[in-house]
PDB file of C-alpha atoms in Angstrom:
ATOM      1  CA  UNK A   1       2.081   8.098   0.314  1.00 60.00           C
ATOM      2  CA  UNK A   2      -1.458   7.906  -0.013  1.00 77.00           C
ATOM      3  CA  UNK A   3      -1.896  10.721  -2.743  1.00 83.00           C
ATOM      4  CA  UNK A   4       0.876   8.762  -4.686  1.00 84.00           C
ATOM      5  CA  UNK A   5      -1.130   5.618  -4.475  1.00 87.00           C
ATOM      6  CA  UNK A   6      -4.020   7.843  -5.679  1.00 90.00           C
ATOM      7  CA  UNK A   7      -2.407   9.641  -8.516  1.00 91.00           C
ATOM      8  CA  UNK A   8      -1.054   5.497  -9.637  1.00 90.00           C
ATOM      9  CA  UNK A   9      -4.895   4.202  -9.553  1.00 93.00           C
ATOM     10  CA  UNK A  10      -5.828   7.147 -11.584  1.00 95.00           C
ATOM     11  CA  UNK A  11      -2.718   6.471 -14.231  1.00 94.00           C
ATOM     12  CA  UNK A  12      -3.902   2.669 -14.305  1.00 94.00           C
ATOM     13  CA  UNK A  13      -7.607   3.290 -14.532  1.00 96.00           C
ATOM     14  CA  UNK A  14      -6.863   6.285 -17.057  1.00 97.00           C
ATOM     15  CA  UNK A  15      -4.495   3.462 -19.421  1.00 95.00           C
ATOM     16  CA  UNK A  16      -6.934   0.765 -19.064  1.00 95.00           C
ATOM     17  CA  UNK A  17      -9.642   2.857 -20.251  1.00 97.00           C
ATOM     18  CA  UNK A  18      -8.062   3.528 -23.447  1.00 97.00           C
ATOM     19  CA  UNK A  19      -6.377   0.158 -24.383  1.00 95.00           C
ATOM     20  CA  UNK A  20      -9.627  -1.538 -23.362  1.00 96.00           C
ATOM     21  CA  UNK A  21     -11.315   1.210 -25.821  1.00 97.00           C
ATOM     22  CA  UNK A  22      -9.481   0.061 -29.040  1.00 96.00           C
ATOM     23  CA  UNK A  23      -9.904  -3.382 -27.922  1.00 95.00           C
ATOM     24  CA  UNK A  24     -13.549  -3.184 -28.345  1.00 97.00           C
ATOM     25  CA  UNK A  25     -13.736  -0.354 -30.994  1.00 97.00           C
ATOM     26  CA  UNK A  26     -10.482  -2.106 -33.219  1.00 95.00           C
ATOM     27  CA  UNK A  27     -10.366  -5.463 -32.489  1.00 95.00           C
ATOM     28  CA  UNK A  28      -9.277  -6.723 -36.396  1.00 93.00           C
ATOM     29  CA  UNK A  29      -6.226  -3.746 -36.169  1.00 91.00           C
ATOM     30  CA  UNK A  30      -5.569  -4.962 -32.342  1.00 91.00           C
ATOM     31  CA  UNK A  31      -4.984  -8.784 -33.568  1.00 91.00           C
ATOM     32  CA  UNK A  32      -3.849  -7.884 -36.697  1.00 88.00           C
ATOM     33  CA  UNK A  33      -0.444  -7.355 -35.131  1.00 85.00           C
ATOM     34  CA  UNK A  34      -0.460 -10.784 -33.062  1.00 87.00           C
ATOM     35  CA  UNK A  35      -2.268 -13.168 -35.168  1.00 85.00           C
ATOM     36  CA  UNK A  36      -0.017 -15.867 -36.970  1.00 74.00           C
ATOM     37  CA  UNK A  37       0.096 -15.389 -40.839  1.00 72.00           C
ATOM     38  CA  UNK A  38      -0.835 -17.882 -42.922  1.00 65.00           C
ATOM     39  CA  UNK A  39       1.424 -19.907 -45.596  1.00 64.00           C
ATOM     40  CA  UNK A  40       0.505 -18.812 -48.528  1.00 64.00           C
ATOM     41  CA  UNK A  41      -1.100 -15.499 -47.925  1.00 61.00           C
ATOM     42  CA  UNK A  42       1.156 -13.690 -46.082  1.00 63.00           C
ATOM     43  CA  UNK A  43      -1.372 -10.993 -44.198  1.00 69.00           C
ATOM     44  CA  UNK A  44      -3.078 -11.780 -41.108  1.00 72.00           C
ATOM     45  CA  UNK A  45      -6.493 -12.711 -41.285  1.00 83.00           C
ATOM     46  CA  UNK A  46      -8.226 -12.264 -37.876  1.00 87.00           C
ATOM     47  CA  UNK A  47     -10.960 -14.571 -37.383  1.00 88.00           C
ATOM     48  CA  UNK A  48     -14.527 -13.097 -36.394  1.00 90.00           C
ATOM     49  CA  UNK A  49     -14.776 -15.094 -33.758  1.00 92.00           C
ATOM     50  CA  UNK A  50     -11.353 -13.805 -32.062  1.00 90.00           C
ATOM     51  CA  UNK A  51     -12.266 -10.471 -32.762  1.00 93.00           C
ATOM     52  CA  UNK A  52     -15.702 -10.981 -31.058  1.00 95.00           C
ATOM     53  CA  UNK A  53     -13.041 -12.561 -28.142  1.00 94.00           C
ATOM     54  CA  UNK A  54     -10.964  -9.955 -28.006  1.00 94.00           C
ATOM     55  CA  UNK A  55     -13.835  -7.327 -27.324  1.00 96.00           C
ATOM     56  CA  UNK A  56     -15.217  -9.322 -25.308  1.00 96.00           C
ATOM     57  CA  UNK A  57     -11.681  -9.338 -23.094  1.00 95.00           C
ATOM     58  CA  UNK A  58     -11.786  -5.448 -23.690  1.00 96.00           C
ATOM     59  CA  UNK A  59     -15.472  -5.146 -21.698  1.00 97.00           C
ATOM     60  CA  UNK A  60     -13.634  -7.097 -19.246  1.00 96.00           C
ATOM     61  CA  UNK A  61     -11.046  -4.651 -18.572  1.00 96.00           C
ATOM     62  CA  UNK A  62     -13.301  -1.675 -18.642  1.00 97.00           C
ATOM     63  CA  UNK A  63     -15.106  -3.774 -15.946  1.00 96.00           C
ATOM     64  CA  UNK A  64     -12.236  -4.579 -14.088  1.00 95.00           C
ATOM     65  CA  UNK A  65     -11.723  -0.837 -13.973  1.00 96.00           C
ATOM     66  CA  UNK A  66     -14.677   0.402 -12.149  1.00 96.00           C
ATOM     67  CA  UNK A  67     -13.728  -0.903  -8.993  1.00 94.00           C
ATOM     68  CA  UNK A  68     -10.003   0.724  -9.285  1.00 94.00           C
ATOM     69  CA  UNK A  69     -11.557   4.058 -10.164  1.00 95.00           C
ATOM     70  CA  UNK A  70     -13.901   3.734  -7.181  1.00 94.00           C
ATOM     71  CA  UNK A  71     -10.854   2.907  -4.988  1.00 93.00           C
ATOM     72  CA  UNK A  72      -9.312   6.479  -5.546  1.00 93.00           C
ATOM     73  CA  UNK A  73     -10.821   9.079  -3.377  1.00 92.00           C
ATOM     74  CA  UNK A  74     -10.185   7.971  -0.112  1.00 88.00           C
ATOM     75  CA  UNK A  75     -12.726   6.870   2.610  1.00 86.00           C
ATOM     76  CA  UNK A  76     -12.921   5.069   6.219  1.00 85.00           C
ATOM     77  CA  UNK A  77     -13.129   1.584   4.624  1.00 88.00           C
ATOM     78  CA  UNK A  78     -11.103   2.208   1.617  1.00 91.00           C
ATOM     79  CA  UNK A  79      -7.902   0.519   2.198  1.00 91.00           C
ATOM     80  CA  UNK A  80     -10.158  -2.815   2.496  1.00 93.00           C
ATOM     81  CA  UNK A  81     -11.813  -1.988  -0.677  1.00 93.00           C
ATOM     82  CA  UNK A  82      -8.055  -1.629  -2.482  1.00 94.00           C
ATOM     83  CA  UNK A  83      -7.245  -4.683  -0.740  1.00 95.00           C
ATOM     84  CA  UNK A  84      -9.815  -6.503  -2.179  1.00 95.00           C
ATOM     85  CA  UNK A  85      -9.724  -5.012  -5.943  1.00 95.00           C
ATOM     86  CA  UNK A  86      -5.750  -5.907  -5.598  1.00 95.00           C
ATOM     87  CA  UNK A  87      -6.280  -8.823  -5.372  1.00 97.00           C
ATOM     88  CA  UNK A  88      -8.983  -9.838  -8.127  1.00 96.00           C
ATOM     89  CA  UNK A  89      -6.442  -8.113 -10.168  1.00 95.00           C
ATOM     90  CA  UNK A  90      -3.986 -10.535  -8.632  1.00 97.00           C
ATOM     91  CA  UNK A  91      -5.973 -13.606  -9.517  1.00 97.00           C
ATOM     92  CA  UNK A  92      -6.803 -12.640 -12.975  1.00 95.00           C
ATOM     93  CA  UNK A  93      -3.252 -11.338 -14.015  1.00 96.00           C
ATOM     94  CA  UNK A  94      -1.820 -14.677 -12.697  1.00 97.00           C
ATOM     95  CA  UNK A  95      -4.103 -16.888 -14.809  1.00 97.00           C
ATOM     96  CA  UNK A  96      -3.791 -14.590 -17.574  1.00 96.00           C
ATOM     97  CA  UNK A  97       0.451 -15.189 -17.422  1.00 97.00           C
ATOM     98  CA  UNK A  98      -0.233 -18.355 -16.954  1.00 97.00           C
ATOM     99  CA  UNK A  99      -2.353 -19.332 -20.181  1.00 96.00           C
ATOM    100  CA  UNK A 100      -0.395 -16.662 -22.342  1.00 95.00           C
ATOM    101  CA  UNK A 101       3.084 -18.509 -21.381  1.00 95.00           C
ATOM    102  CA  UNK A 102       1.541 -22.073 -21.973  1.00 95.00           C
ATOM    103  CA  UNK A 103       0.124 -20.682 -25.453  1.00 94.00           C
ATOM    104  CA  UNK A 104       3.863 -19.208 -26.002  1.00 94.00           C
ATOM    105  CA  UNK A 105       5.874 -21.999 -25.651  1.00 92.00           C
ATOM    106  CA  UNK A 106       3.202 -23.606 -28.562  1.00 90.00           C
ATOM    107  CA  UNK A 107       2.374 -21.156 -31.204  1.00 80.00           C
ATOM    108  CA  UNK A 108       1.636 -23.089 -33.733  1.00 84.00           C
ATOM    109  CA  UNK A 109      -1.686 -24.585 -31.932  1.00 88.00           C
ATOM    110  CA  UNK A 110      -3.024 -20.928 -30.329  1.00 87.00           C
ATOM    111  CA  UNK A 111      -2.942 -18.934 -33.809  1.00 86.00           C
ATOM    112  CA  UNK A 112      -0.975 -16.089 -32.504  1.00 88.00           C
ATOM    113  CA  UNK A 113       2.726 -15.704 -32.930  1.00 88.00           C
ATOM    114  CA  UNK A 114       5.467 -16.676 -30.110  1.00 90.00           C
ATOM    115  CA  UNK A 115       6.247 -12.768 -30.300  1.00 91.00           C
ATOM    116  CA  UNK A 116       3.028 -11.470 -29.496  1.00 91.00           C
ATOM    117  CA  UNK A 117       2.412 -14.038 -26.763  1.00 93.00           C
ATOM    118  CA  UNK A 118       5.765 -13.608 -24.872  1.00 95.00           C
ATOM    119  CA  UNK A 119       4.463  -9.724 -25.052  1.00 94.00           C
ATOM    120  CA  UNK A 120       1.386  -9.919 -24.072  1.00 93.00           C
ATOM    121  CA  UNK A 121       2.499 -12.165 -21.051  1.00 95.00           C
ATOM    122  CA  UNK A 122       5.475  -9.272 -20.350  1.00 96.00           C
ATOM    123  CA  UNK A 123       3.441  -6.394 -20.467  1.00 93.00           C
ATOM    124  CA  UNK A 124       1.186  -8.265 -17.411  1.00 94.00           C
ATOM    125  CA  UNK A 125       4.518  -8.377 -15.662  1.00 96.00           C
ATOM    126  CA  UNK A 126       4.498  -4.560 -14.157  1.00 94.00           C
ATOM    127  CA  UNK A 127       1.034  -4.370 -13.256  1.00 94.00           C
ATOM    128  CA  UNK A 128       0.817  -8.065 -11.350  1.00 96.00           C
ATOM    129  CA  UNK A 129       4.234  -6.873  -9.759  1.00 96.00           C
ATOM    130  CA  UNK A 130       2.690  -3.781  -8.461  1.00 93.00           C
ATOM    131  CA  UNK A 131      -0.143  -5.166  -7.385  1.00 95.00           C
ATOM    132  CA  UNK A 132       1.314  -8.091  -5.092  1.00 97.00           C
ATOM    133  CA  UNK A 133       4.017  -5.513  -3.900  1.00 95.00           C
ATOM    134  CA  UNK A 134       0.891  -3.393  -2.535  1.00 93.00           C
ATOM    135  CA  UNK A 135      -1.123  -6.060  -0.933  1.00 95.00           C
ATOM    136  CA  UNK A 136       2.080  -8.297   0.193  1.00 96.00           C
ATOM    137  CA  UNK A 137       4.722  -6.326   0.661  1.00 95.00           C
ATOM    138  CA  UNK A 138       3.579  -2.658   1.579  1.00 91.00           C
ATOM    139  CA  UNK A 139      -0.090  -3.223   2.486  1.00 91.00           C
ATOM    140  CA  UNK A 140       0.217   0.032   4.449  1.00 89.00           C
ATOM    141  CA  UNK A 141       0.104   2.129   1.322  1.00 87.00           C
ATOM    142  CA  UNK A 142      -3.716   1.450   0.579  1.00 89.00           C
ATOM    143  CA  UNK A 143      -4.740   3.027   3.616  1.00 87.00           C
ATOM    144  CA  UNK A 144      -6.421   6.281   3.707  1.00 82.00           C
ATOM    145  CA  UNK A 145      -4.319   9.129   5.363  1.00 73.00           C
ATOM    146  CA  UNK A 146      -7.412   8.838   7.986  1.00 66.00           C
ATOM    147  CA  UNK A 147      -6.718   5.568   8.799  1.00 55.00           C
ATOM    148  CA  UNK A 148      -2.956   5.533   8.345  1.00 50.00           C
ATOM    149  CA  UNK A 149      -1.503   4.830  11.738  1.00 52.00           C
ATOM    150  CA  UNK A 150       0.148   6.989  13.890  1.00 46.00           C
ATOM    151  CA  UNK A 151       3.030   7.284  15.727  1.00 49.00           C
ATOM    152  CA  UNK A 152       1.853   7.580  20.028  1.00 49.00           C
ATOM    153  CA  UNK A 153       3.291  10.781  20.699  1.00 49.00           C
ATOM    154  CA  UNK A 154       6.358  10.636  23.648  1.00 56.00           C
ATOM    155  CA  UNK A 155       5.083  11.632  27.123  1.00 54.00           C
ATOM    156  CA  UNK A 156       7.022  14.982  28.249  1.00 55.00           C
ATOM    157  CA  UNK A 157       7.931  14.720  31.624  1.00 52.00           C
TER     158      UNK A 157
END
């Protein structure tokens, strides 16, 4: 199980790097798509100051990542380490839902459309769910196969 759990950390560091890239490289094309329109003009027009916002979110991510990507190879103290990068993940995916389904349910006073909200807040949903199922539910799959516990062998008689 552990080389699955691997191969997943590798597939979420690997998609973070490159969303997080054309966050920070494209942020006017990113929010292009989620900003609200105005009246009378009928194109988005991202704000400089969101766009400096949403890099800033990218560098987060990319930050964010480092500690999954050191979390792959497997060591003695490694399941701790995923424990604890879980759930940072945890925290911030939870407050993240929680301020992108507060901002939904009033679009009109964030500047971003209801769509792009209730998306960005259901895209969060797989990765928070995997997360809590790791470190709740199956904690034993962030151990190393080093540490993974053993079965004590039957005594022959």
């Amino acid at each position: 199980m552990t080389r699955t759990f691997q191969i997943g950390l590798a597939i979420e560091s690997f998609l973070n790097i490159i969303g997080a890239a054309q966050f920070v490289l494209y942020p006017d094309w990113c929010l292009s798509f989620a900003v609200a329109r105005g009246p009378k003009l009928g194109t988005a027009i991202v704000p400089p100051s969101a766009a400096v916002l949403w890099q800033v979110y990218g560098a987060m991510v990319l930050a964010l990542t480092v500690p999954l990507i050191q979390c792959i190879p497997n060591s003695k103290a490694v399941a701790e380490k995923r424990r604890i990068t879980f759930q940072t993940l945890i925290a911030g995916e939870i407050a993240l839902e929680s301020l992108l389904v507060w901002h939904a349910t009033r679009p009109d006073q964030s500047g971003f459309t209801s769509t792009a909200l209730w998306l960005s807040a259901v895209n969060l949903v797989p990765a928070l769910t995997w997360h809590s199922f790791v470190v709740y539910v199956k904690p034993g799959m962030m151990q190393s196969t080093d540490e993974a516990p053993t079965k004590p062998s039957k005594k022959r008689r």
